CSV table of C-alpha atoms in Angstrom, one decimal:
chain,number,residue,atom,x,y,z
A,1291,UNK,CA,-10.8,-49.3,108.2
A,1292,UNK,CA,-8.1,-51.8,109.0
A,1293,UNK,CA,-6.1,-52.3,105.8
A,1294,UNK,CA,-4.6,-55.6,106.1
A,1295,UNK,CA,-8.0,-57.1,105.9
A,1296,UNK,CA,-8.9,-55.6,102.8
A,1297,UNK,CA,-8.3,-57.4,99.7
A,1298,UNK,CA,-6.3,-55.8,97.4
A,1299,UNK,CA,-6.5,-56.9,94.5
A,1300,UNK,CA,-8.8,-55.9,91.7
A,1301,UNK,CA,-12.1,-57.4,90.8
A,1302,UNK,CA,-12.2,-58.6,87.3
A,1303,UNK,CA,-15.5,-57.7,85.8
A,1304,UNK,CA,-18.1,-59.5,84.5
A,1305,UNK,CA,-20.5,-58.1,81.6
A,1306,UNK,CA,-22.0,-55.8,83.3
A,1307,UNK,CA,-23.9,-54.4,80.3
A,1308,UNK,CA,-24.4,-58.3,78.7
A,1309,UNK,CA,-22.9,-56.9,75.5
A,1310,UNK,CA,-19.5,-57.6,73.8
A,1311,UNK,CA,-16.8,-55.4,74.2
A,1312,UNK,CA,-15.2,-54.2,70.6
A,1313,UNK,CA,-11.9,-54.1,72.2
A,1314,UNK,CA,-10.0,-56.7,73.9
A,1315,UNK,CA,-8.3,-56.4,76.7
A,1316,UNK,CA,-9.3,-56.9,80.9
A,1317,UNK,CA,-12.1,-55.2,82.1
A,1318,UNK,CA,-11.9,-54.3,86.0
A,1319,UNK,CA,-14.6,-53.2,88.4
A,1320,UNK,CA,-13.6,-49.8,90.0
A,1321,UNK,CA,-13.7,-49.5,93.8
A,1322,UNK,CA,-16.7,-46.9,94.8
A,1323,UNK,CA,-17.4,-44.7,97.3
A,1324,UNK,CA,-21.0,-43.3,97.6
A,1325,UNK,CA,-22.1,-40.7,99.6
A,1326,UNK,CA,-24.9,-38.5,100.0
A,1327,UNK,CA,-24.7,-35.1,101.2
A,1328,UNK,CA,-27.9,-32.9,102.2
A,1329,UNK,CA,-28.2,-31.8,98.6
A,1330,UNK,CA,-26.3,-34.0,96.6
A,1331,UNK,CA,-25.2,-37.7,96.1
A,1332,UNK,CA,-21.7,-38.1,95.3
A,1333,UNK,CA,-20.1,-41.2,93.7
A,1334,UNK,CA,-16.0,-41.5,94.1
A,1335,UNK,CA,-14.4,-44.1,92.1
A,1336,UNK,CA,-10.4,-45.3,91.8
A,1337,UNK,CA,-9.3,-45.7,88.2
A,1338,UNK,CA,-5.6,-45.5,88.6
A,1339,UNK,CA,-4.0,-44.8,85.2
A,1340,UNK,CA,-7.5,-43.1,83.9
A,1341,UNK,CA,-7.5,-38.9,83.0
A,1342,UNK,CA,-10.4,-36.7,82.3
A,1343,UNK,CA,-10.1,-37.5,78.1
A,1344,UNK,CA,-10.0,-41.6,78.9
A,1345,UNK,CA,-13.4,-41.5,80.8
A,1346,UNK,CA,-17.1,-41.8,80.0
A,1347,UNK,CA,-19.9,-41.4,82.0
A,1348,UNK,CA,-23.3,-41.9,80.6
A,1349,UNK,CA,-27.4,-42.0,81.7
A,1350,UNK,CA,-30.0,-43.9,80.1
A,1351,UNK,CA,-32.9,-44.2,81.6
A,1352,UNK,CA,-32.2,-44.9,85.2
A,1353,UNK,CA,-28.6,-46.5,84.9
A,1354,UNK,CA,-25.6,-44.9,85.0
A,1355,UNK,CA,-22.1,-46.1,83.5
A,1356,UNK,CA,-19.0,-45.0,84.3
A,1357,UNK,CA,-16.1,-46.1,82.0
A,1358,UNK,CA,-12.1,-45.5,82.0
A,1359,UNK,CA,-9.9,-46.6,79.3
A,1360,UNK,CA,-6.2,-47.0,80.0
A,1361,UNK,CA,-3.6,-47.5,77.9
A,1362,UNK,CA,-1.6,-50.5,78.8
A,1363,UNK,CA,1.8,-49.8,77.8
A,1364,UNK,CA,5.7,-50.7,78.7
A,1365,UNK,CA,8.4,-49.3,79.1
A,1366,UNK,CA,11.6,-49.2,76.8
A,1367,UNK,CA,14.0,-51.7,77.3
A,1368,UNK,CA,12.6,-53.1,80.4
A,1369,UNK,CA,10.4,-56.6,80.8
A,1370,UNK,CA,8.2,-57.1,83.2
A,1371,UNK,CA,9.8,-58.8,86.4
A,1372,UNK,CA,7.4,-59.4,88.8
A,1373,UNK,CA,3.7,-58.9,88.6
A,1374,UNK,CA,0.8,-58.7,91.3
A,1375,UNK,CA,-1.7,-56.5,89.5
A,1376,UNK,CA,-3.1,-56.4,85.8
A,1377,UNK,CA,-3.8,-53.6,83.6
A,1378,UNK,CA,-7.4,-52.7,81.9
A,1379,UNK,CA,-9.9,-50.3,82.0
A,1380,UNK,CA,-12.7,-50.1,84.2
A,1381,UNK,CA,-16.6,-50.6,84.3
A,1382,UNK,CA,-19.5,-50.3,86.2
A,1383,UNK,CA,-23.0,-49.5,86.3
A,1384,UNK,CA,-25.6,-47.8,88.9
A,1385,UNK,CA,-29.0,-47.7,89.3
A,1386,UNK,CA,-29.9,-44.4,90.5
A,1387,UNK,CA,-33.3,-43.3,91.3
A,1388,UNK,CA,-35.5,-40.4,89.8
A,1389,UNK,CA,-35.0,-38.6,92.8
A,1390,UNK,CA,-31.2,-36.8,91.0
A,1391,UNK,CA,-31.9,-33.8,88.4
A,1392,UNK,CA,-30.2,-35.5,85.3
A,1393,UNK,CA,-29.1,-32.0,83.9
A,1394,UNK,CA,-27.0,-31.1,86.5
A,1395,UNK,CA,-24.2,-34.0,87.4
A,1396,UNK,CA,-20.9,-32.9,87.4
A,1397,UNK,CA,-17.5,-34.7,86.7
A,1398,UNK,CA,-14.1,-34.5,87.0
A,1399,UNK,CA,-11.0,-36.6,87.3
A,1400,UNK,CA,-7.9,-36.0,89.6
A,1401,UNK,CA,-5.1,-38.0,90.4
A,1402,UNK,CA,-7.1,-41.2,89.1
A,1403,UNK,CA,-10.2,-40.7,91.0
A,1404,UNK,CA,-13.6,-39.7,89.2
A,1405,UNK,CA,-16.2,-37.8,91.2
A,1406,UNK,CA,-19.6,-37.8,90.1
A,1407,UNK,CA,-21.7,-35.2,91.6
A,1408,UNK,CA,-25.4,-35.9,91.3
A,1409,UNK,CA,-27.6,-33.0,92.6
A,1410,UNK,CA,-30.8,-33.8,93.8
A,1411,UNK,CA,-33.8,-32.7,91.9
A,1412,UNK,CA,-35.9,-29.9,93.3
A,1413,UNK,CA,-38.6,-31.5,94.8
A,1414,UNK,CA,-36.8,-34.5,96.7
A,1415,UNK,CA,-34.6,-32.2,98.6
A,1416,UNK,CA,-35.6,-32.4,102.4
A,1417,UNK,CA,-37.2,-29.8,104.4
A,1418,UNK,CA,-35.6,-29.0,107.5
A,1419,UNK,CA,-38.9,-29.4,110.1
A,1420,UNK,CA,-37.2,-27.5,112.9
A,1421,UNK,CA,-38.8,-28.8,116.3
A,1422,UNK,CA,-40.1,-26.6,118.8
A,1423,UNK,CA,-40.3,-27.2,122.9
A,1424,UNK,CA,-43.4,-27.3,124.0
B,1106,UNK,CA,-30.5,-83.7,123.8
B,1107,UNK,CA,-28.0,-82.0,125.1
B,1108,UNK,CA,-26.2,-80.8,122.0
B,1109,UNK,CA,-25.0,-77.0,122.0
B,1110,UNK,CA,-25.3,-77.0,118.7
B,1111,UNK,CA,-25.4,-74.0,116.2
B,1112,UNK,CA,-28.9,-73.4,115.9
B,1113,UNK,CA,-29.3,-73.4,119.9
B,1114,UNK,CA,-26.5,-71.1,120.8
B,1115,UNK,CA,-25.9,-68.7,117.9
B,1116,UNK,CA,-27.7,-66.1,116.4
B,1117,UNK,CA,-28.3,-67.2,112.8
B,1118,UNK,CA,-26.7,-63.3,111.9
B,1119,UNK,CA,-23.7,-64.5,113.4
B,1120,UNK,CA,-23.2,-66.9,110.7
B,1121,UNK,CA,-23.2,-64.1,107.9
B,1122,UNK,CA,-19.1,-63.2,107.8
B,1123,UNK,CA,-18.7,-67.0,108.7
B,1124,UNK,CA,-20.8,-67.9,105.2
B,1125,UNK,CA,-19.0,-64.8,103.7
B,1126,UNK,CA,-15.3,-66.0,104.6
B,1127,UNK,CA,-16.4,-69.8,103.6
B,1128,UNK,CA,-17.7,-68.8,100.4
B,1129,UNK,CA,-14.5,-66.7,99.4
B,1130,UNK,CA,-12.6,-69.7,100.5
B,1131,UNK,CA,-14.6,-71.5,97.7
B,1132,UNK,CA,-13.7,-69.1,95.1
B,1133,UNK,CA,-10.5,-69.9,96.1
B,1134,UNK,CA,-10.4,-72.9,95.5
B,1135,UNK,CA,-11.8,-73.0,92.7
B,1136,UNK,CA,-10.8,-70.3,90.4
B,1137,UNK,CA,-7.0,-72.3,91.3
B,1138,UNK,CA,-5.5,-68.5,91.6
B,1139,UNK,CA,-4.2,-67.6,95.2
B,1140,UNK,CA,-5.7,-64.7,96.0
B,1141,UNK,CA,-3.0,-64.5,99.4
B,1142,UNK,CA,-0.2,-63.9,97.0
B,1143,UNK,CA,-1.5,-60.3,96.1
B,1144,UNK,CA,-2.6,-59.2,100.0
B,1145,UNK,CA,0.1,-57.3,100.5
B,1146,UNK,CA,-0.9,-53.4,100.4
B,1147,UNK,CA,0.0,-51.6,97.7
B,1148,UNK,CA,0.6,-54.2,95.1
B,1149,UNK,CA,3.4,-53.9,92.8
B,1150,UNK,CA,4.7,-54.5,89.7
B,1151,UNK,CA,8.0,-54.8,88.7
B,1152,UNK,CA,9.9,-53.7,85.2
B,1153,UNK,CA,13.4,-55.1,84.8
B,1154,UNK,CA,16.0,-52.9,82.6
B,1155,UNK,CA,19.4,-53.3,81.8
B,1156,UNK,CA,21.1,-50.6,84.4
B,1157,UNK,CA,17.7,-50.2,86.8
B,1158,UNK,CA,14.2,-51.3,87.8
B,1159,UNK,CA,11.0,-49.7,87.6
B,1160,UNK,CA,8.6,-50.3,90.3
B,1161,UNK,CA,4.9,-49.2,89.9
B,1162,UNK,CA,1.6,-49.3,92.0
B,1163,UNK,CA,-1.8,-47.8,91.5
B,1164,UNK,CA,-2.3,-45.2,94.1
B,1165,UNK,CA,-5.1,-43.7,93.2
B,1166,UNK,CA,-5.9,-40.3,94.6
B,1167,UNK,CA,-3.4,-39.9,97.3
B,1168,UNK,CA,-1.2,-36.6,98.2
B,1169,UNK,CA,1.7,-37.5,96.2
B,1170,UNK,CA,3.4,-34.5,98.7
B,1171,UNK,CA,2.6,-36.9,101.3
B,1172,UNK,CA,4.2,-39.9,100.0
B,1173,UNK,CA,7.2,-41.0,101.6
B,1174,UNK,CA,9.9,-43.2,99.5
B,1175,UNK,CA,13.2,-44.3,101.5
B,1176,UNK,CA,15.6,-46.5,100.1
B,1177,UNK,CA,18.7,-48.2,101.6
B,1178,UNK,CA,20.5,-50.7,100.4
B,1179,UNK,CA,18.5,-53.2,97.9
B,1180,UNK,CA,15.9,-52.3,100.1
B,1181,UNK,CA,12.8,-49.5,98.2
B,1182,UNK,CA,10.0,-48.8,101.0
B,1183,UNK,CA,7.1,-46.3,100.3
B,1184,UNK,CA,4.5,-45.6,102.6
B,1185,UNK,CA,2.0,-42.7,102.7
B,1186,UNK,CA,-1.9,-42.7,103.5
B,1187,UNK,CA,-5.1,-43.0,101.5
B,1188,UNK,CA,-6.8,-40.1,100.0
B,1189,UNK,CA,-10.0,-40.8,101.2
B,1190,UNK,CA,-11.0,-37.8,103.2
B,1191,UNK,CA,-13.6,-38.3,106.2
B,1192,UNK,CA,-17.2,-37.3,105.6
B,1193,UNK,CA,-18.2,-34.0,106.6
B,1194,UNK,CA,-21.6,-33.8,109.5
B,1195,UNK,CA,-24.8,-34.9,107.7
B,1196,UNK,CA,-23.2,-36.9,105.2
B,1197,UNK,CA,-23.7,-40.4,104.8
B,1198,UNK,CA,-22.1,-43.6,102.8
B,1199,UNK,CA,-24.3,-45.5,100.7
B,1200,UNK,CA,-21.0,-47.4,99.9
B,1201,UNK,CA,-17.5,-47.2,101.1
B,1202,UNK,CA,-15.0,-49.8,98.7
B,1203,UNK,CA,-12.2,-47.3,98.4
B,1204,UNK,CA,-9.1,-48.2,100.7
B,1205,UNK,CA,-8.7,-45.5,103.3
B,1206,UNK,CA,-5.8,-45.4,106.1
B,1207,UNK,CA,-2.1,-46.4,106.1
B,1208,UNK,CA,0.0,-48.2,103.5
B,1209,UNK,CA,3.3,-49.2,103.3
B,1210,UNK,CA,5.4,-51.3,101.2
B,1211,UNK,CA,8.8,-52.6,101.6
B,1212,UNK,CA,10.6,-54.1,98.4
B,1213,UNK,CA,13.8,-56.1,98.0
B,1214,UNK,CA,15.7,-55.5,94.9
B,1215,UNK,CA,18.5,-57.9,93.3
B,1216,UNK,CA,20.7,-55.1,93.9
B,1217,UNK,CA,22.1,-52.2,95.6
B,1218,UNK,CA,20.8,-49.1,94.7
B,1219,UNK,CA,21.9,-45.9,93.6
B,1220,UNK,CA,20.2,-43.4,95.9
B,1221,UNK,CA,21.1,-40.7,94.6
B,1222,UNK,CA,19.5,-41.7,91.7
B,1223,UNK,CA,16.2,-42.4,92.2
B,1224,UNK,CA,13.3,-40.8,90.3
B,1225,UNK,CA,9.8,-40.7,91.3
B,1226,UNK,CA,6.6,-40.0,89.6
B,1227,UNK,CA,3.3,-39.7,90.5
B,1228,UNK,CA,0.7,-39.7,87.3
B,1229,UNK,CA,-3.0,-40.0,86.7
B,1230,UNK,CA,-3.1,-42.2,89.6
B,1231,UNK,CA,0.1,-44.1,88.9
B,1232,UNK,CA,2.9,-44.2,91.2
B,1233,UNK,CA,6.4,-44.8,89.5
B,1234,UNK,CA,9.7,-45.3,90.9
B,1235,UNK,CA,12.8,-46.0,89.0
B,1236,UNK,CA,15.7,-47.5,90.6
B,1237,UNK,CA,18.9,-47.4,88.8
B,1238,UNK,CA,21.7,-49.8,89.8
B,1239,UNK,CA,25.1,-48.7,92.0
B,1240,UNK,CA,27.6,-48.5,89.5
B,1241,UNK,CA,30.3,-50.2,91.9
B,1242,UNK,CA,27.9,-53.6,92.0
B,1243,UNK,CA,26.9,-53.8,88.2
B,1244,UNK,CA,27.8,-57.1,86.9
B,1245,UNK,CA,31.4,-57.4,85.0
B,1246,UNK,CA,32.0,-58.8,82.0
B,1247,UNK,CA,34.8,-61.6,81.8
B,1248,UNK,CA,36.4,-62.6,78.3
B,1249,UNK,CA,36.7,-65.7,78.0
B,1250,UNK,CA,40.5,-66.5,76.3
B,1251,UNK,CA,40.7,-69.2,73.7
B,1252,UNK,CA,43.8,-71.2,73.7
């Protein structure tokens, strides 16, 4: 993908859940990859500034939220100079289909990028039909 | 009629991007913010201290091994690529938002720099790069004599 036509900047959210939030601060939309693999689908998502204790993934019913809290801080004896991208944490929400086995999604967090794995349940896998010649 | 008019020549799924780019145009205009000012790839921000800068950018995800940071001058350039990493045979994307590719970034500082003395760290995603000032071009203070 050619980079210089992609916007870079980050999408501030809207309430995606139509509640309020407890805490102030920005909210930002994360940038997602989805893929799906022959067994699995995986979701890939950038939360600079996020760890693997700031994030929270959770499924009810069919929707799934992923959230990352970051800590907006400063640094000692320096003010800010120059600004071209804000600080929050980061929301969004998925509809996935009965088709992933809801005890078995994995997570982790490196370098600021959650992974979701969700594995397919049992019976959606596909069957490989192989083809014969005739 | 002889008009070669919209409907006549063009498909009407030609006219999707053209809608897209006229309707973040609108946005634009009216959310009053210039989205232009922050198309440059990474963005930055910029943390001013008494004897250096910090400079950070969100990164997320790349090989921070990979990275490459060159400074000269005022000038602070870093450049490195993307972690997304291509899909393997049989997958597919449902959905592809992450950057992926080539970046590079070229910053001018309101100083010379002391290369020697430039620190970088790469955390949770973060990318931060403090600048610290040449000692030879800090700014001297002059008494002032009263008479």
């Amino acid at each position: 993908m050619d980079n210089k036509d992609m916007d870079t900047q980050k999408q501030p959210a809207g309430n995606t859940l139509e509640t309020e939030r407890t805490k102030t601060g920005k909210v930002f939309v994360p940038r997602v990859d989805i893929y799906e693999t022959q067994d699995s689908i995986v979701l890939t998502a950038d939360m600079p500034g996020v760890d693997e204790k700031a994030v929270d993934i959770t499924l009810e019913k069919n929707v799934l939220t992923i959230t990352g809290s970051v800590a907006v801080t400063g640094f000692e004896g320096h003010a800010m100079a120059y600004s071209e991208y804000d600080v929050g944490d980061f929301e969004r929400a998925f509809t996935i289909s009965d088709e992933v086995d809801r005890d078995k999604i994995e997570a982790t967090v490196k370098n600021g990028v959650l992974r979701v794995i969700l594995h397919k349940a049992e019976k959606v896998k596909a069957r490989k039909i192989a083809i014969t010649a005739a | 009629m002889n008009s070669s008019g919209l409907w006549r020549t063009g498909n009407i799924v030609d006219l999707f991007p053209e809608m897209q780019r006229l309707q973040r145009d609108m946005n634009r205009l009216f959310t009053g913010i210039p989205r232009a000012v922050g198309q440059e790839n990474p963005a930055i921000n910029v943390w001013s201290g008494e004897n250096d800068y910090i400079v950070t950018a969100e990164l997320a995800g790349i090989d921070p091994h990979k990275l490459d940071i060159s400074v000269k001058g005022d000038g602070l350039t870093f450049s490195g690529n993307h972690g997304v990493e291509p899909l393997k045979e049989g997958e597919t994307y449902h959905r592809q938002e992450r950057a992926s590719g080539r970046f590079s970034r070229t910053v001018q500082l309101p100083f010379q720099i002391d290369s020697e003395k430039v620190t970088a760290k790469y955390e949770k995603g973060v990318l931060r790069m403090t600048l610290p000032r040449l000692k030879s071009d800090k700014p001297r203070k002059i008494s002032i004599k009263a008479e």
